[in-house]
mmCIF file of C-alpha atoms in Angstrom:
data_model
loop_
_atom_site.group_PDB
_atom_site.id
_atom_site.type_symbol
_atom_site.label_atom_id
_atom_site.label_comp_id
_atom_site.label_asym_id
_atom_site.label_seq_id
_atom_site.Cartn_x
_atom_site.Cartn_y
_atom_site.Cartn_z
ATOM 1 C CA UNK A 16 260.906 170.065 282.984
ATOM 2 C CA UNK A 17 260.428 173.655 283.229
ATOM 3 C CA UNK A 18 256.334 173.374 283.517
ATOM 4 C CA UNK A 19 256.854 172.092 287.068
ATOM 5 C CA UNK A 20 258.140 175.281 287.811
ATOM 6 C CA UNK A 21 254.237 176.481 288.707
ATOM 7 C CA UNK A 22 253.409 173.584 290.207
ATOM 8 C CA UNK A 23 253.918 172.592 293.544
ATOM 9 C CA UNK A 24 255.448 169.363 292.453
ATOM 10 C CA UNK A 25 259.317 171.087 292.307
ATOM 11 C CA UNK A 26 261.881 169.596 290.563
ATOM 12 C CA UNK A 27 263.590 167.835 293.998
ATOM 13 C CA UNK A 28 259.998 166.500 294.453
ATOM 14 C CA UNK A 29 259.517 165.274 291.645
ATOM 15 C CA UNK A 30 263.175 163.139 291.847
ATOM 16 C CA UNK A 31 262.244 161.708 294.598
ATOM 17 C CA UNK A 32 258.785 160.352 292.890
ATOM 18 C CA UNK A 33 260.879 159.288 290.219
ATOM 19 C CA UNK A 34 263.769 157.459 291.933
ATOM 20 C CA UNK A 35 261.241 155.409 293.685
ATOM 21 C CA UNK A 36 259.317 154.743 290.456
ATOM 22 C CA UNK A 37 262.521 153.725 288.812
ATOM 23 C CA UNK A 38 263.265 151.439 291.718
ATOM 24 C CA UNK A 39 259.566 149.712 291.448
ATOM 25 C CA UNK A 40 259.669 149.088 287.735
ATOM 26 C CA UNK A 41 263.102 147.712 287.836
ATOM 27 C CA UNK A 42 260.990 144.890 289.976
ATOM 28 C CA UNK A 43 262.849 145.744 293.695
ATOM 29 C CA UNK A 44 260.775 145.071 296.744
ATOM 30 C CA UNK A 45 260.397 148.440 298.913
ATOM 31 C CA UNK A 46 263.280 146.654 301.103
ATOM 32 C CA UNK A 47 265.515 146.123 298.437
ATOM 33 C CA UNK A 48 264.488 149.499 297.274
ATOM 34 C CA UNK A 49 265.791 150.716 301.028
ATOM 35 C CA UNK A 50 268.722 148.496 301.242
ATOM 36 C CA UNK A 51 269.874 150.052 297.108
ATOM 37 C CA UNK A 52 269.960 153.398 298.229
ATOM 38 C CA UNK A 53 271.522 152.803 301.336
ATOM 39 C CA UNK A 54 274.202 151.330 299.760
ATOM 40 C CA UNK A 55 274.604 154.754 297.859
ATOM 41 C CA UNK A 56 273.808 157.426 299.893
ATOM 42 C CA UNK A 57 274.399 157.962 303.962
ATOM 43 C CA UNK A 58 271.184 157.889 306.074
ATOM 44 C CA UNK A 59 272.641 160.717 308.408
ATOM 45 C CA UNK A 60 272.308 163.378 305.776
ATOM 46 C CA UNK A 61 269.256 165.173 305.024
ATOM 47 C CA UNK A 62 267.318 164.542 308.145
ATOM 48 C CA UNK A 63 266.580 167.826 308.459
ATOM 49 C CA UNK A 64 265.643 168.799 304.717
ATOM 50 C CA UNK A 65 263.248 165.632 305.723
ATOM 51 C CA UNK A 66 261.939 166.398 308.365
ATOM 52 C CA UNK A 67 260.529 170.199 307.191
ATOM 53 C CA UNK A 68 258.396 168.107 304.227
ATOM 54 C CA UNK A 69 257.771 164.650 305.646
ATOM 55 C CA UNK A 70 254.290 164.384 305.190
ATOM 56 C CA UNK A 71 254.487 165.690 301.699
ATOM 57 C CA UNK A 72 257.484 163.602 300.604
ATOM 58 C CA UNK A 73 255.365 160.157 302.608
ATOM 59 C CA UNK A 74 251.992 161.467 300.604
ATOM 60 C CA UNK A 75 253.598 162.016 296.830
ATOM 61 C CA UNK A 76 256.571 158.887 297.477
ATOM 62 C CA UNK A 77 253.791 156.548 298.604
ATOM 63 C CA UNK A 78 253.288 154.320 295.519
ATOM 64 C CA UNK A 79 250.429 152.170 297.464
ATOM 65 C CA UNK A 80 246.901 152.353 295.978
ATOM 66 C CA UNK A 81 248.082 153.330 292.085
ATOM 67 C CA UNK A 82 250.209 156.517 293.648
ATOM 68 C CA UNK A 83 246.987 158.153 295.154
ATOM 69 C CA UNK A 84 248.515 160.571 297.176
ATOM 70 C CA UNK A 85 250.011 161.783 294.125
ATOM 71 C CA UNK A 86 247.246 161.982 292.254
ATOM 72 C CA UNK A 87 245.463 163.769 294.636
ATOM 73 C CA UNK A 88 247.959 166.725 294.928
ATOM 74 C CA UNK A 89 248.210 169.989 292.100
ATOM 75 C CA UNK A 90 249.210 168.417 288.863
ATOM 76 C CA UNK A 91 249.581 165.193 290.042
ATOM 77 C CA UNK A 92 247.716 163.567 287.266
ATOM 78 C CA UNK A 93 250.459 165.098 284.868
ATOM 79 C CA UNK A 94 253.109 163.624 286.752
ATOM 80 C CA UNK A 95 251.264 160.064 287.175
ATOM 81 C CA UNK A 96 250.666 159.939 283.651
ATOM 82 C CA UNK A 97 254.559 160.914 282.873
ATOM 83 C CA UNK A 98 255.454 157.349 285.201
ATOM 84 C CA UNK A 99 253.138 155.133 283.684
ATOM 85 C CA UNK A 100 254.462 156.706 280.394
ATOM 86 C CA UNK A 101 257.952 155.252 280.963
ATOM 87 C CA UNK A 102 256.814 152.586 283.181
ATOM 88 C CA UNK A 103 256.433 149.541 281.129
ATOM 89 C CA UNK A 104 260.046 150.359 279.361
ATOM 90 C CA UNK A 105 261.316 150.890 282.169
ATOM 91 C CA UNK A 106 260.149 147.415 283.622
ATOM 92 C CA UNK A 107 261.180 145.620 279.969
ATOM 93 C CA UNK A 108 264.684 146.521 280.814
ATOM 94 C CA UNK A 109 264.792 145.410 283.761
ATOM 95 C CA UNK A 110 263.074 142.575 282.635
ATOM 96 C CA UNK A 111 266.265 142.040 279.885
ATOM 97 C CA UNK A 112 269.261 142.824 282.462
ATOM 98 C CA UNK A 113 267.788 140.291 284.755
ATOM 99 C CA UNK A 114 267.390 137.721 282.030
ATOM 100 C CA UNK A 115 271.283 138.237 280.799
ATOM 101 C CA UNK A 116 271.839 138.334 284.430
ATOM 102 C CA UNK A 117 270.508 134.991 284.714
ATOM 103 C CA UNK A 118 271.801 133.711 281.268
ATOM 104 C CA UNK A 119 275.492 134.949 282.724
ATOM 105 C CA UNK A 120 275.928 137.488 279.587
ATOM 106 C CA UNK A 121 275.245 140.366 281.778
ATOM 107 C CA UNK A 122 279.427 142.101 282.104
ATOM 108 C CA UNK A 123 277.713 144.726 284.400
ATOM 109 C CA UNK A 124 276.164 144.525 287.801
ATOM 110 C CA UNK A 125 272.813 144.999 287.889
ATOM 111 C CA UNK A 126 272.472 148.017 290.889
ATOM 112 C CA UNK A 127 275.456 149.634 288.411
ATOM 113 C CA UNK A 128 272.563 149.725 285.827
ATOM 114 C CA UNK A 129 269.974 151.242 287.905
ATOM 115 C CA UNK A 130 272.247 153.665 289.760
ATOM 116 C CA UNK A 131 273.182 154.835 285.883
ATOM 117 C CA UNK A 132 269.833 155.000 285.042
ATOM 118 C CA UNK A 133 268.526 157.044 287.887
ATOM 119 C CA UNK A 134 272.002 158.970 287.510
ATOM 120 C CA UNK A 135 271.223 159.746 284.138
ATOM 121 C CA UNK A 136 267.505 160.701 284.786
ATOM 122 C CA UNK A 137 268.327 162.825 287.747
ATOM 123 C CA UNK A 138 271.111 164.467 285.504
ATOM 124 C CA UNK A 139 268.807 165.645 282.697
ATOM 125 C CA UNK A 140 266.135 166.856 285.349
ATOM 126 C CA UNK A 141 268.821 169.240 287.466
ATOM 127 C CA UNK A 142 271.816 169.191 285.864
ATOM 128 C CA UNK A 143 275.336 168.365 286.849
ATOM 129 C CA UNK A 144 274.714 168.839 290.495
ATOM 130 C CA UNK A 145 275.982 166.415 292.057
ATOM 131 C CA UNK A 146 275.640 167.586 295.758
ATOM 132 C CA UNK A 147 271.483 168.175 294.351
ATOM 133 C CA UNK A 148 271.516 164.485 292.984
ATOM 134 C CA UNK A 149 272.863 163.009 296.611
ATOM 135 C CA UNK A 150 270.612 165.452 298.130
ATOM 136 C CA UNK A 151 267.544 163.678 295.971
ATOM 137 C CA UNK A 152 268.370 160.262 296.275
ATOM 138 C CA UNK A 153 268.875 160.514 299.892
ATOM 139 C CA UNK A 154 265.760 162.407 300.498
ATOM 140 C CA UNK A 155 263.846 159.048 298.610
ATOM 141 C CA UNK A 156 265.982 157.273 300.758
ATOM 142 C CA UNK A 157 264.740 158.729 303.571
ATOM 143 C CA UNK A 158 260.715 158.351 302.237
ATOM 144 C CA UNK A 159 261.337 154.914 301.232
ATOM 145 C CA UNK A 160 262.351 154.168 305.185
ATOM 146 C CA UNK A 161 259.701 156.037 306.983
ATOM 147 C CA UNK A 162 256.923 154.260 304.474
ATOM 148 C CA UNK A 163 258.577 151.194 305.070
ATOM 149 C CA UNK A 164 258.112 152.290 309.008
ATOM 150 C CA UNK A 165 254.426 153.239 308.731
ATOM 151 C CA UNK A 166 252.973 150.125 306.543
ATOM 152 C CA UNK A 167 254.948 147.569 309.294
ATOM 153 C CA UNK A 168 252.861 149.793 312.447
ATOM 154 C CA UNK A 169 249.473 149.568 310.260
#
């Protein structure tokens, strides 16, 4: 991940992009998106990190229209192309938990699964952070909320 060192797509950016791509493919609804990480992470922290890059964390987090606030920012086509790389496994196991899920054979609960997957993800882009990771996921927390905001005022 060191290549989005030059870019201005940094490494917390690009977690939050990726949290909320994880959460998509897994098949949540951008309110059960909100309502997963709340469960995880407390709203309260972060506002201010938030606050400084709203409009850049709303622009890149906004999946709407095939991620084209994304794609419209420095290198944004290389990280597009990196989700939609991972997108359709992604969505196949999410696909398979559900189905043991609903088949009873699942011995896990399914937002266990996705927190361990985004865990996992987060831990091989930063490390073993774990103040960074909370940082992250409550900073997608926090774009998930306001975009859920803006689209119910359109």
């Amino acid at each position: 991940m060191q290549r989005f060192n030059a870019s201005r797509i940094d490494k917390e950016s690009f977690g939050v992009i990726s949290i909320i791509d994880i959460l998509e493919n897994f098949g949540l609804k951008p309110e059960e998106q909100l309502r997963f990480l709340d469960q995880i992470v407390d709203h309260r922290e972060y506002r201010d990190d938030f606050r400084k890059n709203r409009k850049w964390y709303l622009r890149l987090g906004d999946s709407e229209n095939d991620w084209e606030g994304l794609r419209n920012e420095v290198e944004g086509e290389i990280v597009y192309s990196l989700l939609k790389m991972r997108s359709n496994i992604i969505r196949k196991y999410g696909q398979m938990v559900r189905l043991y899920e609903k088949e009873g054979e699942l011995y896990n609960d399914v937002n266990d699964l996705i927190h361990s997957v985004i865990h996992l993800h987060l831990n091989r882009l930063i490390g073993t952070d774990r103040e960074k990771e909370k940082k992250i996921m409550t900073l997608a927390r926090h774009t998930l909320r306001d975009l859920e905001y803006f689209r119910k005022t359109k």
